[in-house]
């Protein structure tokens, strides 16, 4: 009887240990951060082992109208975990619903994350926003707006369209592009494009920015990030540009070209956010 009870205690102990291990080192999926009439918006979060508080990274996927929190930014999950970041990856409204809609969702997520940072052993005073492609647009716009409760301490933008007016030849936009960006015929196209362009938000007082762009990007030319870097520096915003030589549009293909971009990003984040 005593032997059976002892084995039961041991088994229960191992089960509890396994639960604790998963809770401390795993990824928690589909946490609701905002409920809209159109539905629930959710995030995934990964918390390092240890007491923390750890620096926070918020990941914004690209893909325009096709991405989600588990697409495109996945190459960054492992390096951020290895570097002991509490990281979040978000779902938010797509660009066809308007840049302003996605911006509002992301700002709500930042406020939620700051309010719940202690739960995930994160440090709300060391918070970086990381976006790729259209996610980079959102990251720069949110950082530039600096709305109360939704400020960030660093921005990383991968192969981001710096100025959306470049897709508007001679002041016009085709039906397919209008559908993609959610632009109606009655809209002031130039005003909407300026409102959603990172280069429009280059102003003193913004957090430090890291731009990462492939030199062989056929969708968003590398020159966009060069222009954006110049715009930030012109107003006194510290900005660096990492060029991935031969890199295409999308970091998923960079492993065979130059995988060091991940460690270079982490090193920049650690230096910029500092230790507390």
Short mmCIF file of N, CA, C and O in Angstrom, two decimals, residues 192-257:
data_model
loop_
_atom_site.label_atom_id
_atom_site.label_comp_id
_atom_site.label_asym_id
_atom_site.label_seq_id
_atom_site.Cartn_x
_atom_site.Cartn_y
_atom_site.Cartn_z
N UNK A 192 -4.37 59.56 -48.35
CA UNK A 192 -4.34 58.24 -47.72
C UNK A 192 -2.95 57.61 -47.81
O UNK A 192 -2.47 56.98 -46.86
N UNK A 193 -2.31 57.76 -48.95
CA UNK A 193 -0.99 57.18 -49.12
C UNK A 193 0.04 57.87 -48.22
O UNK A 193 0.90 57.22 -47.64
N UNK A 194 -0.08 59.19 -48.09
CA UNK A 194 0.84 59.90 -47.19
C UNK A 194 0.60 59.48 -45.74
O UNK A 194 1.55 59.30 -44.97
N UNK A 195 -0.67 59.31 -45.38
CA UNK A 195 -1.01 58.93 -44.01
C UNK A 195 -0.47 57.56 -43.66
O UNK A 195 -0.14 57.28 -42.50
N UNK A 196 -0.36 56.68 -44.66
CA UNK A 196 0.12 55.34 -44.40
C UNK A 196 1.57 55.10 -44.76
O UNK A 196 2.03 53.96 -44.82
N UNK A 197 2.33 56.17 -45.02
CA UNK A 197 3.72 56.03 -45.43
C UNK A 197 4.66 56.28 -44.26
O UNK A 197 4.59 57.33 -43.61
N UNK A 198 5.55 55.35 -43.96
CA UNK A 198 6.51 55.55 -42.87
C UNK A 198 7.30 56.84 -42.98
O UNK A 198 7.59 57.49 -41.97
N UNK A 199 7.63 57.26 -44.20
CA UNK A 199 8.46 58.45 -44.36
C UNK A 199 7.74 59.70 -43.86
O UNK A 199 8.38 60.70 -43.50
N UNK A 200 6.40 59.64 -43.80
CA UNK A 200 5.63 60.79 -43.31
C UNK A 200 5.75 60.97 -41.80
O UNK A 200 5.37 62.02 -41.27
N UNK A 201 6.25 59.95 -41.11
CA UNK A 201 6.30 59.98 -39.65
C UNK A 201 7.69 60.21 -39.10
O UNK A 201 7.92 60.08 -37.90
N UNK A 202 8.63 60.53 -39.99
CA UNK A 202 9.99 60.83 -39.54
C UNK A 202 10.00 62.17 -38.84
O UNK A 202 9.83 63.21 -39.47
N UNK A 203 10.17 62.15 -37.53
CA UNK A 203 10.15 63.40 -36.77
C UNK A 203 11.01 63.26 -35.53
O UNK A 203 11.25 62.14 -35.03
N UNK A 204 11.50 64.37 -35.00
CA UNK A 204 12.34 64.30 -33.80
C UNK A 204 11.60 63.63 -32.65
O UNK A 204 10.40 63.77 -32.50
N UNK A 205 12.37 62.90 -31.85
CA UNK A 205 11.78 62.25 -30.68
C UNK A 205 11.33 60.84 -30.90
O UNK A 205 10.93 60.15 -29.95
N UNK A 206 11.35 60.36 -32.15
CA UNK A 206 10.99 58.97 -32.40
C UNK A 206 12.02 58.03 -31.78
O UNK A 206 13.18 58.40 -31.60
N UNK A 207 11.63 56.79 -31.47
CA UNK A 207 12.61 55.83 -30.97
C UNK A 207 13.60 55.44 -32.07
O UNK A 207 13.35 55.69 -33.25
N UNK A 208 14.69 54.83 -31.66
CA UNK A 208 15.69 54.40 -32.63
C UNK A 208 15.10 53.36 -33.57
O UNK A 208 14.25 52.55 -33.19
N UNK A 209 15.60 53.37 -34.82
CA UNK A 209 15.06 52.51 -35.87
C UNK A 209 16.18 51.70 -36.51
O UNK A 209 17.25 52.21 -36.80
N UNK A 210 15.89 50.41 -36.73
CA UNK A 210 16.77 49.54 -37.51
C UNK A 210 16.01 49.10 -38.75
O UNK A 210 14.90 48.54 -38.64
N UNK A 211 16.58 49.34 -39.94
CA UNK A 211 16.00 48.89 -41.19
C UNK A 211 16.82 47.72 -41.73
O UNK A 211 18.05 47.75 -41.67
N UNK A 212 16.13 46.70 -42.22
CA UNK A 212 16.81 45.52 -42.78
C UNK A 212 16.16 45.24 -44.14
O UNK A 212 14.93 45.09 -44.22
N UNK A 213 16.99 45.16 -45.19
CA UNK A 213 16.44 45.05 -46.54
C UNK A 213 17.39 44.26 -47.43
O UNK A 213 18.60 44.44 -47.36
N UNK A 214 16.83 43.40 -48.26
CA UNK A 214 17.62 42.66 -49.23
C UNK A 214 17.95 43.52 -50.44
O UNK A 214 17.11 44.28 -50.93
N UNK A 215 19.19 43.38 -50.93
CA UNK A 215 19.62 44.21 -52.06
C UNK A 215 18.96 43.80 -53.37
O UNK A 215 18.92 44.58 -54.32
N UNK A 216 18.41 42.57 -53.44
CA UNK A 216 17.81 42.06 -54.68
C UNK A 216 16.29 41.95 -54.56
O UNK A 216 15.68 41.12 -55.22
N UNK A 217 15.69 42.78 -53.72
CA UNK A 217 14.24 42.74 -53.50
C UNK A 217 13.51 43.22 -54.76
O UNK A 217 13.62 44.39 -55.14
N UNK A 218 12.70 42.36 -55.43
CA UNK A 218 12.01 42.77 -56.65
C UNK A 218 10.67 43.45 -56.39
O UNK A 218 10.09 44.05 -57.30
N UNK A 219 10.15 43.37 -55.16
CA UNK A 219 8.83 43.93 -54.85
C UNK A 219 8.91 45.31 -54.23
O UNK A 219 8.16 46.21 -54.59
N UNK A 220 9.80 45.45 -53.27
CA UNK A 220 10.03 46.75 -52.63
C UNK A 220 11.51 47.06 -52.79
O UNK A 220 12.34 46.51 -52.06
N UNK A 221 11.86 47.89 -53.72
CA UNK A 221 13.29 48.15 -53.98
C UNK A 221 14.04 48.59 -52.74
O UNK A 221 13.51 49.32 -51.89
N UNK A 222 15.28 48.15 -52.65
CA UNK A 222 16.16 48.48 -51.53
C UNK A 222 16.26 49.99 -51.33
O UNK A 222 16.44 50.48 -50.19
N UNK A 223 16.12 50.75 -52.41
CA UNK A 223 16.21 52.21 -52.33
C UNK A 223 15.17 52.80 -51.37
O UNK A 223 15.38 53.89 -50.84
N UNK A 224 14.05 52.09 -51.15
CA UNK A 224 13.06 52.58 -50.20
C UNK A 224 13.64 52.72 -48.81
O UNK A 224 13.41 53.73 -48.13
N UNK A 225 14.39 51.73 -48.38
CA UNK A 225 14.98 51.79 -47.05
C UNK A 225 16.11 52.80 -46.98
O UNK A 225 16.33 53.42 -45.94
N UNK A 226 16.83 52.98 -48.09
CA UNK A 226 17.88 54.01 -48.12
C UNK A 226 17.25 55.38 -47.93
O UNK A 226 17.73 56.20 -47.13
N UNK A 227 16.14 55.65 -48.62
CA UNK A 227 15.45 56.93 -48.49
C UNK A 227 14.89 57.11 -47.09
O UNK A 227 14.92 58.21 -46.53
N UNK A 228 14.36 56.04 -46.52
CA UNK A 228 13.79 56.12 -45.18
C UNK A 228 14.87 56.38 -44.14
O UNK A 228 14.68 57.18 -43.21
N UNK A 229 16.01 55.72 -44.30
CA UNK A 229 17.13 55.96 -43.38
C UNK A 229 17.55 57.44 -43.43
O UNK A 229 17.75 58.07 -42.38
N UNK A 230 17.64 58.00 -44.62
CA UNK A 230 18.03 59.40 -44.76
C UNK A 230 17.00 60.32 -44.10
O UNK A 230 17.35 61.31 -43.45
N UNK A 231 15.71 59.99 -44.28
CA UNK A 231 14.65 60.82 -43.71
C UNK A 231 14.71 60.83 -42.18
O UNK A 231 14.56 61.88 -41.55
N UNK A 232 14.94 59.67 -41.59
CA UNK A 232 15.05 59.59 -40.13
C UNK A 232 16.26 60.38 -39.64
O UNK A 232 16.18 61.17 -38.69
N UNK A 233 17.39 60.16 -40.26
CA UNK A 233 18.61 60.84 -39.83
C UNK A 233 18.51 62.35 -40.00
O UNK A 233 19.07 63.12 -39.21
N UNK A 234 17.78 62.79 -41.01
CA UNK A 234 17.65 64.22 -41.27
C UNK A 234 16.94 64.95 -40.14
O UNK A 234 17.16 66.15 -39.94
N UNK A 235 16.10 64.23 -39.38
CA UNK A 235 15.39 64.86 -38.26
C UNK A 235 15.97 64.43 -36.91
O UNK A 235 15.37 64.67 -35.86
N UNK A 236 17.14 63.79 -36.95
CA UNK A 236 17.83 63.46 -35.71
C UNK A 236 17.44 62.14 -35.07
O UNK A 236 17.80 61.89 -33.91
N UNK A 237 16.71 61.28 -35.80
CA UNK A 237 16.34 59.97 -35.27
C UNK A 237 17.46 58.98 -35.56
O UNK A 237 17.81 58.78 -36.73
N UNK A 238 18.07 58.36 -34.55
CA UNK A 238 19.11 57.36 -34.80
C UNK A 238 18.55 56.21 -35.63
O UNK A 238 17.52 55.63 -35.30
N UNK A 239 19.22 55.91 -36.73
CA UNK A 239 18.73 54.88 -37.65
C UNK A 239 19.90 54.17 -38.30
O UNK A 239 20.89 54.80 -38.69
N UNK A 240 19.79 52.84 -38.38
CA UNK A 240 20.80 52.03 -39.07
C UNK A 240 20.12 51.20 -40.14
O UNK A 240 18.94 50.83 -40.00
N UNK A 241 20.85 50.90 -41.19
CA UNK A 241 20.35 50.05 -42.28
C UNK A 241 21.27 48.86 -42.47
O UNK A 241 22.46 49.03 -42.71
N UNK A 242 20.72 47.67 -42.32
CA UNK A 242 21.44 46.44 -42.62
C UNK A 242 21.00 45.96 -44.00
O UNK A 242 19.80 45.74 -44.23
N UNK A 243 21.94 45.83 -44.90
CA UNK A 243 21.65 45.34 -46.24
C UNK A 243 22.04 43.87 -46.34
O UNK A 243 23.18 43.50 -46.04
N UNK A 244 21.08 43.03 -46.71
CA UNK A 244 21.34 41.61 -46.92
C UNK A 244 21.65 41.44 -48.41
O UNK A 244 20.76 41.49 -49.26
N UNK A 245 22.92 41.28 -48.72
CA UNK A 245 23.35 41.21 -50.12
C UNK A 245 22.73 39.99 -50.80
O UNK A 245 22.84 38.86 -50.34
N UNK A 246 22.05 40.26 -51.91
CA UNK A 246 21.40 39.19 -52.66
C UNK A 246 20.06 38.76 -52.09
O UNK A 246 19.44 37.83 -52.60
N UNK A 247 19.63 39.45 -51.04
CA UNK A 247 18.38 39.07 -50.39
C UNK A 247 17.15 39.43 -51.19
O UNK A 247 17.04 40.52 -51.73
N UNK A 248 16.19 38.50 -51.26
CA UNK A 248 14.91 38.66 -51.94
C UNK A 248 13.93 39.38 -51.01
O UNK A 248 14.29 39.82 -49.92
N UNK A 249 12.67 39.45 -51.42
CA UNK A 249 11.62 40.01 -50.56
C UNK A 249 11.08 38.87 -49.68
O UNK A 249 10.41 37.96 -50.16
N UNK A 250 11.39 38.93 -48.40
CA UNK A 250 10.98 37.87 -47.48
C UNK A 250 12.20 37.22 -46.86
O UNK A 250 13.05 36.68 -47.56
N UNK A 251 12.27 37.25 -45.53
CA UNK A 251 13.44 36.72 -44.85
C UNK A 251 13.54 35.20 -44.91
O UNK A 251 14.57 34.62 -44.63
N UNK A 252 12.44 34.55 -45.30
CA UNK A 252 12.46 33.09 -45.39
C UNK A 252 13.50 32.57 -46.36
O UNK A 252 13.99 31.45 -46.21
N UNK A 253 13.85 33.37 -47.37
CA UNK A 253 14.84 32.93 -48.36
C UNK A 253 16.25 33.38 -48.03
O UNK A 253 17.19 33.08 -48.78
N UNK A 254 16.42 34.08 -46.91
CA UNK A 254 17.73 34.64 -46.61
C UNK A 254 18.69 33.64 -45.98
O UNK A 254 19.88 33.92 -45.86
N UNK A 255 18.21 32.50 -45.56
CA UNK A 255 19.09 31.51 -44.90
C UNK A 255 20.23 31.09 -45.81
O UNK A 255 21.34 30.81 -45.34
N UNK A 256 19.97 31.00 -47.10
CA UNK A 256 21.02 30.58 -48.04
C UNK A 256 21.85 31.75 -48.53
O UNK A 256 22.82 31.55 -49.27
N UNK A 257 21.47 32.97 -48.15
CA UNK A 257 22.18 34.17 -48.61
C UNK A 257 23.05 34.74 -47.50
O UNK A 257 24.27 34.89 -47.65
#
